Short mmCIF file of C-alpha atoms and ligand atoms in Angstrom, two decimals:
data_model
loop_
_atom_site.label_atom_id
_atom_site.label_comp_id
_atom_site.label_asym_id
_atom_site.label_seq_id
_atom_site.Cartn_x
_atom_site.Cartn_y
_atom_site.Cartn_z
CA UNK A 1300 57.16 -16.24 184.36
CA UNK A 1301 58.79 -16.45 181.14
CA UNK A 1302 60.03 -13.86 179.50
CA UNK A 1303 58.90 -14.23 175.50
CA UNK A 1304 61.07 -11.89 173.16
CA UNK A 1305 60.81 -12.27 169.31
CA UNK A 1306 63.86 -11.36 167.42
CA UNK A 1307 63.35 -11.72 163.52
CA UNK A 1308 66.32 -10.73 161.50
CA UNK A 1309 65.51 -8.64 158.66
CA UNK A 1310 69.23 -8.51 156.79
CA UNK A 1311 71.07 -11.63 155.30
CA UNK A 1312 74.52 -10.73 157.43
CA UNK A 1313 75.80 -13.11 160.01
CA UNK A 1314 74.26 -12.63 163.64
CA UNK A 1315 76.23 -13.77 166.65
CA UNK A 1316 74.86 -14.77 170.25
CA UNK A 1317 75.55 -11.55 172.05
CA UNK A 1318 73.08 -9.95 169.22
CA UNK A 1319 69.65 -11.94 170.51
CA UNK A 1320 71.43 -12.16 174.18
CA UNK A 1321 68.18 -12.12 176.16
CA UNK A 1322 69.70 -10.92 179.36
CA UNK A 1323 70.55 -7.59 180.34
CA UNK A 1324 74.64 -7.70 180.30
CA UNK A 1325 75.84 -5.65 177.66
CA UNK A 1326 77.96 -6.82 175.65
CA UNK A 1327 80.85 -4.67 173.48
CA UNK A 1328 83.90 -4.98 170.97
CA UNK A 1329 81.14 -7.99 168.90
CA UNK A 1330 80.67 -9.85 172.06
CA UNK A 1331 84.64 -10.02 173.14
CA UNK A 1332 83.99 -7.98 176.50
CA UNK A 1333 80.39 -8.52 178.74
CA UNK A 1334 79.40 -6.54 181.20
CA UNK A 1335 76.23 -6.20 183.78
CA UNK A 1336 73.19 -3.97 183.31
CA UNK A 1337 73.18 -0.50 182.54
CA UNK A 1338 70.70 0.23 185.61
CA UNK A 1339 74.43 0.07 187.78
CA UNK A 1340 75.98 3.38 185.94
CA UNK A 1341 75.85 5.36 189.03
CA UNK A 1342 77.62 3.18 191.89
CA UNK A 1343 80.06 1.64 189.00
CA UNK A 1344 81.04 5.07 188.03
CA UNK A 1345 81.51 6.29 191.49
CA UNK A 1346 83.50 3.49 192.24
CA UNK A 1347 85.88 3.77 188.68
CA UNK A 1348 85.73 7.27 189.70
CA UNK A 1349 86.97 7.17 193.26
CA UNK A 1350 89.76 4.63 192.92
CA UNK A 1351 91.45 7.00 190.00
CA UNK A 1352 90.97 9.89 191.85
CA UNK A 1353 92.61 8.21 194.96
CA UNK A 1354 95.92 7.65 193.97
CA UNK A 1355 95.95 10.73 192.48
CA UNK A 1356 95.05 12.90 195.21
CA UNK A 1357 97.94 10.60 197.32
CA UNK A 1358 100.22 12.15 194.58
CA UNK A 1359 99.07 15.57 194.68
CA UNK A 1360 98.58 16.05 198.26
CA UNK A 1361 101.73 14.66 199.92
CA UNK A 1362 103.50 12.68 197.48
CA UNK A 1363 106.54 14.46 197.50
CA UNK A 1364 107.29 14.34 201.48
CA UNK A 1365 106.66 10.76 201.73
CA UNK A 1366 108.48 10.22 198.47
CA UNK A 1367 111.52 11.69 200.42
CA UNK A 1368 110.45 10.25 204.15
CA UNK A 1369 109.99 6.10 202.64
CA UNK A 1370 110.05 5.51 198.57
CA UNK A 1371 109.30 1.84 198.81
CA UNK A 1372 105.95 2.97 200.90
CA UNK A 1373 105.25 5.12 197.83
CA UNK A 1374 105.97 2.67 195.30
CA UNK A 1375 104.32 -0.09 196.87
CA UNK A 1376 100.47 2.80 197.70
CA UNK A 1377 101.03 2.76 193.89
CA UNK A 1378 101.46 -0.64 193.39
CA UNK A 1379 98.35 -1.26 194.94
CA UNK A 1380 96.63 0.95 193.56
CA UNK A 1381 97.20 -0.25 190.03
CA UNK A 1382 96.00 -3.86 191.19
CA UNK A 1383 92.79 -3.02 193.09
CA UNK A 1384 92.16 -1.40 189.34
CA UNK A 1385 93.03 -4.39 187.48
CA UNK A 1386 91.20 -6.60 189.33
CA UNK A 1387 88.12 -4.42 189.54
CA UNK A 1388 88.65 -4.44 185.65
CA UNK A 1389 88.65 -8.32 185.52
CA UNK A 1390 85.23 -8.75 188.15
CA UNK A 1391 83.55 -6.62 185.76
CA UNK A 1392 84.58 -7.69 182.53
CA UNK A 1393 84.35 -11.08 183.09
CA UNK A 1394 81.54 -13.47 182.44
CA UNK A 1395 80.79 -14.45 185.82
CA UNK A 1396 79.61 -17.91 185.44
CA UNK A 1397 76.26 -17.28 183.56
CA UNK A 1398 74.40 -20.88 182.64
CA UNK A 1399 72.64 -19.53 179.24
CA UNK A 1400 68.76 -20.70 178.71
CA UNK A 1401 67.31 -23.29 177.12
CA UNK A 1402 67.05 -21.72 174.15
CA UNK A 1403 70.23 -20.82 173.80
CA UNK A 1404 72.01 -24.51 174.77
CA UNK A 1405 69.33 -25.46 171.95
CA UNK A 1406 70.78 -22.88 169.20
CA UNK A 1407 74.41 -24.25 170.73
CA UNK A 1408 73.15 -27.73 170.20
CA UNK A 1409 74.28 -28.50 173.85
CA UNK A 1410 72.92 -30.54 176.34
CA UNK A 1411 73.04 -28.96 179.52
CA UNK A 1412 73.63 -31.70 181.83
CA UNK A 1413 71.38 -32.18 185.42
CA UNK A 1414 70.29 -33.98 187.99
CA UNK A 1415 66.86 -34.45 188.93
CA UNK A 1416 66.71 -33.33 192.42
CA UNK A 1417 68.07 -29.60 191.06
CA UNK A 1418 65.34 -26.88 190.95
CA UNK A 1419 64.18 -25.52 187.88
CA UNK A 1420 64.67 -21.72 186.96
CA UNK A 1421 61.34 -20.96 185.40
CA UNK A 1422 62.77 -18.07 183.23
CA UNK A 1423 65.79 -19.57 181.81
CA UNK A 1424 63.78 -22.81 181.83
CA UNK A 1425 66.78 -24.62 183.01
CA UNK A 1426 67.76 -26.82 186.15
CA UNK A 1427 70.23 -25.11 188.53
CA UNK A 1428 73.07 -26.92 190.03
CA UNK A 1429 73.35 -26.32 193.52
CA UNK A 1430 74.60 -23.10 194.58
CA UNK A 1431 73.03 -21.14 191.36
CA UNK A 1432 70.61 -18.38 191.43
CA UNK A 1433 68.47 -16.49 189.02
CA UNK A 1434 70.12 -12.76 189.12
CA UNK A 1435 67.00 -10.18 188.86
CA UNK A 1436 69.45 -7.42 187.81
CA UNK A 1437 71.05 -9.45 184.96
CA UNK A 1438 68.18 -11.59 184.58
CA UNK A 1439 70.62 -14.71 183.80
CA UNK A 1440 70.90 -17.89 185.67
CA UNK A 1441 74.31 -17.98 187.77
CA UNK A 1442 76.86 -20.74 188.51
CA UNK A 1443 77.13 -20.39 192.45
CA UNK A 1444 75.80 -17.38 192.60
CA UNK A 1445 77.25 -14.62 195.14
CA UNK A 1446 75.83 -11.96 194.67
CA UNK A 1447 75.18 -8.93 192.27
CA UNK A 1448 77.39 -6.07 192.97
CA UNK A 1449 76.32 -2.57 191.16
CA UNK A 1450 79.65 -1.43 192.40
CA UNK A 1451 81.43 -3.60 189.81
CA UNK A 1452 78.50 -3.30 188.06
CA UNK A 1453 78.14 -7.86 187.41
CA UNK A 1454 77.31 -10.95 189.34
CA UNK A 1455 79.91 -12.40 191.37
CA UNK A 1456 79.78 -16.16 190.91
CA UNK A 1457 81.70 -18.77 190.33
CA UNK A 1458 84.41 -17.39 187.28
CA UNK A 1459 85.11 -13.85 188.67
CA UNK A 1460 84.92 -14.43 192.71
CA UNK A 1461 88.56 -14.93 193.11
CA UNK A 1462 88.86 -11.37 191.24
CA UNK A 1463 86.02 -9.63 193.30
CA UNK A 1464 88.19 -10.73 196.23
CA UNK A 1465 91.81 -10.56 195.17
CA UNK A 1466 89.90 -6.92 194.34
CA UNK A 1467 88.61 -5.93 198.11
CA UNK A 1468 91.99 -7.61 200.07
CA UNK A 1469 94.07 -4.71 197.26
CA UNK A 1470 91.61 -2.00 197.74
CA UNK A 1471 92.10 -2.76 201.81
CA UNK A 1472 95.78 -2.87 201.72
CA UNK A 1473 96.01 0.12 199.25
CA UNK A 1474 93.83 1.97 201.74
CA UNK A 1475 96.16 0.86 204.68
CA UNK A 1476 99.43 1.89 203.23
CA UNK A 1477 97.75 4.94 202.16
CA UNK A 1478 97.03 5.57 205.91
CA UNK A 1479 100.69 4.73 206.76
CA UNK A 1480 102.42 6.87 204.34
CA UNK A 1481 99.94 9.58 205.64
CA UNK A 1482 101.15 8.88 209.39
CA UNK A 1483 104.66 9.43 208.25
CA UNK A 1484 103.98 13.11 207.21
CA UNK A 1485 105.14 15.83 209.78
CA UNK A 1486 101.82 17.36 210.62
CA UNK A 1487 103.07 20.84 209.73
CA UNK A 1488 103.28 19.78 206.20
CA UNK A 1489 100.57 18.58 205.90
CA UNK A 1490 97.20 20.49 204.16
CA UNK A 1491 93.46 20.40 203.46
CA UNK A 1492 93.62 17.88 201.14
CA UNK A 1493 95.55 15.37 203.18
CA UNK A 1494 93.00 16.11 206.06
CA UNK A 1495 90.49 15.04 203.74
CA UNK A 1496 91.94 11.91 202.16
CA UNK A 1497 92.47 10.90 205.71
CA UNK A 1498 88.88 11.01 206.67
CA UNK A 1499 87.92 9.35 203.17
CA UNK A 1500 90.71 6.58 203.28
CA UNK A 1501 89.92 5.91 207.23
CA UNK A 1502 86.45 5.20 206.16
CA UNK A 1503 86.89 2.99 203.23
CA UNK A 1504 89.57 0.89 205.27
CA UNK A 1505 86.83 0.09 208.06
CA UNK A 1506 84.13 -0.60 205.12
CA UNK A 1507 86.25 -3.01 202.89
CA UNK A 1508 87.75 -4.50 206.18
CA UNK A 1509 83.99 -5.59 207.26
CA UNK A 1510 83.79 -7.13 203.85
CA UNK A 1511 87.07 -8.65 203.31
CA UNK A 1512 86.42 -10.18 206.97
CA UNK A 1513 82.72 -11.08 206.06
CA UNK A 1514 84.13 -13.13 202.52
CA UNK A 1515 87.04 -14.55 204.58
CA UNK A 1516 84.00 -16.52 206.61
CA UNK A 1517 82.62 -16.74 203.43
CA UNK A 1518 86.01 -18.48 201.44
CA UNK A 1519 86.48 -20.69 204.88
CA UNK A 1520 82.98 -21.96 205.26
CA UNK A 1521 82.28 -23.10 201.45
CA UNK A 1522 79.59 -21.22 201.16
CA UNK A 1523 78.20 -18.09 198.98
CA UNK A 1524 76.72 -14.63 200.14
CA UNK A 1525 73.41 -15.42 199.50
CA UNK A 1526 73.42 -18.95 201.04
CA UNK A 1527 75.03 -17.04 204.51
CA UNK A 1528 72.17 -14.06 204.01
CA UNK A 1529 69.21 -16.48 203.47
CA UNK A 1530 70.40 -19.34 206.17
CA UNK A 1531 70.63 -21.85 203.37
CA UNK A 1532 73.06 -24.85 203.91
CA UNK A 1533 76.71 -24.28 201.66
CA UNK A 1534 77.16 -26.50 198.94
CA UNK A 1535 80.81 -26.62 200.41
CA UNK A 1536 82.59 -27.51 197.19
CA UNK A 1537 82.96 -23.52 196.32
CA UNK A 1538 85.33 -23.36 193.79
CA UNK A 1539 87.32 -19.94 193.90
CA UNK A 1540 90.37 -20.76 193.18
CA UNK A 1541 89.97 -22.66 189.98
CA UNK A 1542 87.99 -20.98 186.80
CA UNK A 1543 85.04 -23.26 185.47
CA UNK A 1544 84.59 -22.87 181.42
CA UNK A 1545 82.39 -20.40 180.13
CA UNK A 1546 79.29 -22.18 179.05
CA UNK A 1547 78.91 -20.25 175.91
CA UNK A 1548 80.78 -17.87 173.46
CA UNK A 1549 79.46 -14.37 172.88
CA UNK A 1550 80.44 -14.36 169.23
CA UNK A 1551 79.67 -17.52 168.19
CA UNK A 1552 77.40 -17.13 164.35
CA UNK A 1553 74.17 -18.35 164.99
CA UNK A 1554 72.25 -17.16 162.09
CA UNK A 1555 73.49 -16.00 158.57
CA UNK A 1556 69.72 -16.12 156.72
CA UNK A 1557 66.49 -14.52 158.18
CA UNK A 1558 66.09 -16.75 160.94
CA UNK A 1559 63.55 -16.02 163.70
CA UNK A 1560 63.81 -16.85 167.52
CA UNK A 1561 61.46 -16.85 170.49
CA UNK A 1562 63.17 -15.90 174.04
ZN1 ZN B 1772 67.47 -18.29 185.44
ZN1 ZN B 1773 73.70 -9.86 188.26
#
């Protein structure tokens, strides 16, 4: 089904790309930083939420004795701590590989390059190279196409999967030398709150192991999430170390007159 939207500008101002975006990322800052749909509020801000309170309740509960007992094991539960936040920062402020419609290559004055065996997306009205998926919760086409994680609240595909993983392998170490610096602490010393950031820590270690294990198989076997889920065969040329180009820029002018356009 196609989506029709019909965006008329009423003023004689410039309009830029992000303004008749017909997705659902937001974008912010005049189209410099794009994120995913606001439907993901709650499990993004639990997850922003949980990995600043973490290292602060590390601090607060027993920071001082293991400070004293190791203070390269403190430095380095920091350390970590800071990175699992920078690169959940980058997954989710990244664009993560979105192939922009029809439409829009046609306002760009692009042609979007295919081959004719590639299926067509009959939304974006484009044909998706292999790997690619239509994301329902973004409602964009996707260059190899993970998945959608409400977490990090975007699509992990083909620009930001080296940070969505770099970002579970520090969230899995932090977690670990959390658990270590815990071990280190004479039991007498220790209180209610270390009690509880043992339970909480000992759980997210075995959760973000399973998945740092399950996109290990995923890294080794060329393939994506969804081809794994769905028994489809890997495309086996997934590229996550290098960063493709973005195929279009946010704050490019596309209208400075009324101008009228049909999404
Ligand atoms: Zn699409
Ligand atoms: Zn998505």
């Amino acid at each position: 089904m196609i989506n029709q939207q019909h965006i008329k500008f009423d003023d004689e101002r410039e309009h830029k790309l992000y303004e008749i975006w017909p997705g659902k990322n937001r974008f912010y800052l005049g189209g410099r930083i794009m994120i995913g749909p606001s439907t993901d509020f709650g499990p993004n801000f639990f997850t922003w939420g949980g990995l600043i309170l973490l290292p602060i309740f590390f601090t607060i509960s027993n920071g001082q004795q293991i400070w004293e007992a190791n203070r390269l094991l403190f430095i380095c539960t920091l350390l970590l701590a800071f990175l699992t936040l920078f690169f959940l920062f980058l997954t989710q402020f990244t664009d993560p590989g979105i192939i922009p419609r029809k439409n829009i290559f046609e306002i760009m004055n692009i042609q979007w390059e295919t081959e004719s065996a590639w299926p067509m997306c009959e939304t974006c009205q484009i044909k998706k190279p292999p790997g690619s998926s239509h994301c329902k919760q973004c409602d964009n086409c996707i260059l190899m196409f993970d998945h959608h994680c409400p977490f990090v609240n975007n699509c992990i595909g083909k620009r930001n999967y080296k940070y969505f993983a770099l970002f579970l392998a520090s969230l899995l170490m932090q977690g670990l030398s959390i658990l270590i610096s815990l071990n280190k602490i004479n039991p007498e010393e220790s209180n209610g709150l270390t009690d509880f950031l043992l339970i909480i820590v000992c759980f997210i270690s075995a959760v973000i192991g399973v998945f740092c294990f399950f996109h290990l198989i995923v890294i080794l076997s060329g393939s994506t999430t969804r081809q794994i889920i769905k028994h489809l065969e890997p495309t086996n040329s997934f590229d996550w170390i290098g960063r493709s180009q973005q195929l279009f820029n946010p704050t490019m002018i596309i209208a400075t007159q009324q101008q009228a356009f049909d999404f």
